[in-house]
């Protein structure tokens, strides 16, 4: 701006113009900051995918507790010797007795054994699975009482029933043959800190 034109500008208007530009710049920075912050994960979002430590000391034999990991229900069932014995009978009735066709998670090596009970080595009585049916994502109901009952076969040994489309799973979370669900229930990666404490979503290899 030349000196002659600059002299014609009202000092008051010049101050207003500078102030307006300054405020606009600050507002722009604030808006940009808010815009960028919306793409930064919150602490809660980070925690949603983190491993979860749980205490299973209160679970009695034959009982199950439900926990949450990554927004999914995780079941921990403390199976009785009688319940474990039924897995030999259901082995010929389930579609994938050795869990060779995983749903979204490969069966961890430490949950593979000759009995195919899918329990962690050294803690085979406990079943840890993600409680989501591989068919359409419903959550099956526990049906641990053996014997005839609605929507279940007369020779029912106990397990889980999906209320949406009737898929049934044995006490190892393995789906029975000719059911809508194409896979067994997922077994997440996990590790024992002690006999009564488990970390879900992490094992000796690191986070899941």
Short mmCIF file of C-alpha atoms in Angstrom, two decimals:
data_model
loop_
_atom_site.label_atom_id
_atom_site.label_comp_id
_atom_site.label_asym_id
_atom_site.label_seq_id
_atom_site.Cartn_x
_atom_site.Cartn_y
_atom_site.Cartn_z
CA UNK A 1 0.00 0.00 0.00
CA UNK A 2 1.45 3.41 -1.00
CA UNK A 3 2.03 6.14 1.58
CA UNK A 4 -0.72 8.38 0.09
CA UNK A 5 -3.34 5.63 0.22
CA UNK A 6 -2.24 4.53 3.70
CA UNK A 7 -2.83 8.07 5.01
CA UNK A 8 -6.41 7.92 3.69
CA UNK A 9 -7.27 4.87 5.79
CA UNK A 10 -9.07 5.77 8.99
CA UNK A 11 -6.88 4.63 11.93
CA UNK A 12 -9.98 3.31 13.72
CA UNK A 13 -11.00 1.23 10.71
CA UNK A 14 -7.44 -0.01 10.37
CA UNK A 15 -7.51 -1.22 13.98
CA UNK A 16 -10.85 -2.94 13.40
CA UNK A 17 -9.51 -4.67 10.30
CA UNK A 18 -6.43 -5.95 12.13
CA UNK A 19 -8.51 -7.15 15.08
CA UNK A 20 -10.95 -8.93 12.77
CA UNK A 21 -8.13 -10.72 10.97
CA UNK A 22 -6.56 -11.73 14.27
CA UNK A 23 -9.83 -13.10 15.66
CA UNK A 24 -10.50 -14.92 12.41
CA UNK A 25 -7.05 -16.48 12.54
CA UNK A 26 -7.53 -17.67 16.12
CA UNK A 27 -10.97 -19.04 15.28
CA UNK A 28 -9.52 -20.82 12.29
CA UNK A 29 -6.82 -22.41 14.42
CA UNK A 30 -9.38 -23.41 17.04
CA UNK A 31 -11.61 -24.96 14.39
CA UNK A 32 -8.67 -26.79 12.84
CA UNK A 33 -7.63 -28.03 16.27
CA UNK A 34 -11.13 -29.31 17.01
CA UNK A 35 -11.29 -30.93 13.57
CA UNK A 36 -7.99 -32.74 14.07
CA UNK A 37 -8.91 -33.84 17.59
CA UNK A 38 -11.95 -35.70 16.27
CA UNK A 39 -9.57 -38.08 14.51
CA UNK A 40 -7.47 -38.77 17.57
CA UNK A 41 -8.65 -41.87 19.51
CA UNK A 42 -9.92 -41.14 22.99
CA UNK A 43 -8.52 -42.92 26.02
CA UNK A 44 -11.77 -44.84 26.23
CA UNK A 45 -11.41 -45.94 22.60
CA UNK A 46 -7.85 -47.09 23.27
CA UNK A 47 -8.99 -49.03 26.31
CA UNK A 48 -11.72 -50.76 24.30
CA UNK A 49 -9.12 -52.83 22.48
CA UNK A 50 -6.78 -53.37 25.41
CA UNK A 51 -6.37 -56.70 27.22
CA UNK A 52 -8.76 -57.22 30.14
CA UNK A 53 -7.76 -58.79 33.45
CA UNK A 54 -10.51 -60.78 35.17
CA UNK A 55 -10.90 -62.62 38.47
CA UNK A 56 -12.60 -66.01 38.15
CA UNK A 57 -12.29 -67.03 41.80
CA UNK A 58 -16.03 -66.60 42.34
CA UNK A 59 -17.08 -69.02 39.61
CA UNK A 60 -18.24 -72.35 41.01
CA UNK A 61 -18.06 -75.66 39.10
CA UNK A 62 -20.89 -75.79 36.58
CA UNK A 63 -21.31 -72.01 36.54
CA UNK A 64 -20.48 -69.38 33.94
CA UNK A 65 -19.68 -65.68 34.13
CA UNK A 66 -19.80 -63.13 31.31
CA UNK A 67 -17.12 -60.48 30.85
CA UNK A 68 -16.53 -57.82 28.19
CA UNK A 69 -13.56 -57.49 25.86
CA UNK A 70 -13.49 -55.21 22.81
CA UNK A 71 -17.22 -54.74 23.20
CA UNK A 72 -17.84 -58.49 22.93
CA UNK A 73 -19.17 -60.88 25.58
CA UNK A 74 -16.58 -63.39 26.74
CA UNK A 75 -17.82 -66.44 28.60
CA UNK A 76 -15.86 -68.27 31.25
CA UNK A 77 -17.43 -71.61 32.14
CA UNK A 78 -15.95 -73.75 34.90
CA UNK A 79 -16.88 -77.22 33.68
CA UNK A 80 -17.47 -80.13 36.01
CA UNK A 81 -15.91 -83.57 35.37
CA UNK A 82 -19.34 -84.74 34.22
CA UNK A 83 -19.61 -81.89 31.73
CA UNK A 84 -16.13 -82.59 30.37
CA UNK A 85 -17.07 -86.25 29.94
CA UNK A 86 -19.93 -85.32 27.59
CA UNK A 87 -17.44 -83.96 25.04
CA UNK A 88 -16.43 -87.50 24.09
CA UNK A 89 -20.04 -88.21 23.17
CA UNK A 90 -20.59 -84.98 21.24
CA UNK A 91 -17.33 -85.30 19.26
CA UNK A 92 -19.08 -87.31 16.54
CA UNK A 93 -22.08 -84.96 16.49
CA UNK A 94 -20.35 -81.61 16.03
CA UNK A 95 -19.34 -80.24 12.63
CA UNK A 96 -15.72 -79.39 13.44
CA UNK A 97 -14.56 -81.39 16.48
CA UNK A 98 -10.91 -80.29 16.19
CA UNK A 99 -11.69 -76.62 15.43
CA UNK A 100 -9.86 -76.67 12.11
CA UNK A 101 -12.11 -74.02 10.54
CA UNK A 102 -11.93 -70.92 12.74
CA UNK A 103 -14.54 -68.16 12.69
CA UNK A 104 -12.54 -64.95 13.21
CA UNK A 105 -9.78 -66.25 15.51
CA UNK A 106 -7.49 -69.24 15.16
CA UNK A 107 -7.67 -71.64 18.09
CA UNK A 108 -4.57 -70.91 20.23
CA UNK A 109 -2.07 -73.75 20.35
CA UNK A 110 -2.36 -73.95 24.14
CA UNK A 111 -6.06 -74.79 23.74
CA UNK A 112 -5.42 -77.73 21.43
CA UNK A 113 -5.33 -81.14 23.09
CA UNK A 114 -6.23 -84.76 22.47
CA UNK A 115 -9.57 -84.38 24.24
CA UNK A 116 -10.51 -81.40 22.02
CA UNK A 117 -12.10 -79.69 25.02
CA UNK A 118 -10.55 -76.35 23.94
CA UNK A 119 -9.42 -75.54 27.47
CA UNK A 120 -6.08 -73.89 28.25
CA UNK A 121 -3.25 -76.32 28.99
CA UNK A 122 -3.17 -76.88 32.74
CA UNK A 123 -6.66 -75.42 33.14
CA UNK A 124 -8.71 -77.66 30.87
CA UNK A 125 -11.82 -77.46 33.04
CA UNK A 126 -12.32 -73.79 32.18
CA UNK A 127 -13.84 -72.85 28.84
CA UNK A 128 -13.14 -69.32 27.59
CA UNK A 129 -15.02 -68.34 24.42
CA UNK A 130 -16.48 -65.28 22.72
CA UNK A 131 -20.25 -65.52 23.13
CA UNK A 132 -21.21 -64.52 19.59
CA UNK A 133 -22.86 -66.95 17.18
CA UNK A 134 -20.90 -67.20 13.89
CA UNK A 135 -24.17 -67.24 11.94
CA UNK A 136 -25.54 -63.70 12.27
CA UNK A 137 -23.93 -62.42 15.44
CA UNK A 138 -26.58 -63.22 18.06
CA UNK A 139 -25.53 -64.25 21.56
CA UNK A 140 -26.45 -67.86 22.42
CA UNK A 141 -28.11 -68.77 25.71
CA UNK A 142 -26.68 -71.23 28.21
CA UNK A 143 -28.53 -74.53 28.32
CA UNK A 144 -26.51 -76.56 30.80
CA UNK A 145 -29.33 -78.81 32.03
CA UNK A 146 -29.21 -82.14 30.15
CA UNK A 147 -32.26 -83.92 28.80
CA UNK A 148 -35.28 -83.11 26.59
CA UNK A 149 -36.45 -79.49 26.49
CA UNK A 150 -37.90 -77.05 23.94
CA UNK A 151 -35.78 -76.46 20.81
CA UNK A 152 -33.25 -79.11 21.91
CA UNK A 153 -32.83 -82.83 21.11
CA UNK A 154 -33.90 -85.51 23.57
CA UNK A 155 -30.29 -86.62 24.08
CA UNK A 156 -29.10 -83.12 24.96
CA UNK A 157 -25.96 -83.21 27.14
CA UNK A 158 -25.79 -79.50 27.89
CA UNK A 159 -24.34 -76.58 25.97
CA UNK A 160 -25.58 -73.43 24.27
CA UNK A 161 -28.58 -72.55 22.08
CA UNK A 162 -28.74 -69.55 19.77
CA UNK A 163 -32.27 -68.12 20.11
CA UNK A 164 -32.17 -66.46 16.68
CA UNK A 165 -31.96 -69.43 14.31
CA UNK A 166 -31.47 -72.49 16.49
CA UNK A 167 -27.75 -73.23 16.24
CA UNK A 168 -26.57 -75.41 19.11
CA UNK A 169 -23.10 -75.74 20.61
CA UNK A 170 -21.66 -78.29 23.00
CA UNK A 171 -19.83 -77.52 26.24
CA UNK A 172 -16.65 -76.81 24.29
CA UNK A 173 -18.41 -74.21 22.13
CA UNK A 174 -18.40 -76.50 19.06
CA UNK A 175 -21.37 -76.19 16.73
CA UNK A 176 -23.45 -79.28 16.02
CA UNK A 177 -23.86 -80.59 12.49
CA UNK A 178 -26.55 -79.27 10.13
CA UNK A 179 -26.99 -75.97 11.95
CA UNK A 180 -27.01 -72.43 10.49
CA UNK A 181 -23.78 -71.44 12.25
CA UNK A 182 -20.84 -72.39 10.00
CA UNK A 183 -18.15 -72.37 12.70
CA UNK A 184 -17.43 -73.04 16.34
CA UNK A 185 -17.46 -70.21 18.86
CA UNK A 186 -14.22 -68.23 18.87
CA UNK A 187 -11.61 -68.82 21.56
CA UNK A 188 -9.71 -65.56 22.19
CA UNK A 189 -6.05 -65.40 23.04
CA UNK A 190 -5.61 -65.31 26.80
CA UNK A 191 -3.25 -66.27 29.57
CA UNK A 192 -3.37 -67.18 33.25
CA UNK A 193 -1.68 -64.90 35.75
CA UNK A 194 -2.65 -67.33 38.51
CA UNK A 195 -5.24 -70.05 39.05
CA UNK A 196 -7.88 -67.38 39.59
CA UNK A 197 -6.80 -64.51 37.33
CA UNK A 198 -6.89 -64.39 33.54
CA UNK A 199 -5.90 -61.76 31.00
CA UNK A 200 -8.13 -61.83 27.92
CA UNK A 201 -6.66 -60.46 24.71
CA UNK A 202 -3.05 -61.24 25.55
CA UNK A 203 -0.80 -64.26 25.86
CA UNK A 204 2.89 -65.09 25.90
CA UNK A 205 3.17 -63.90 22.28
CA UNK A 206 1.81 -60.43 23.10
CA UNK A 207 -1.49 -58.60 22.63
CA UNK A 208 -4.13 -60.13 20.36
#
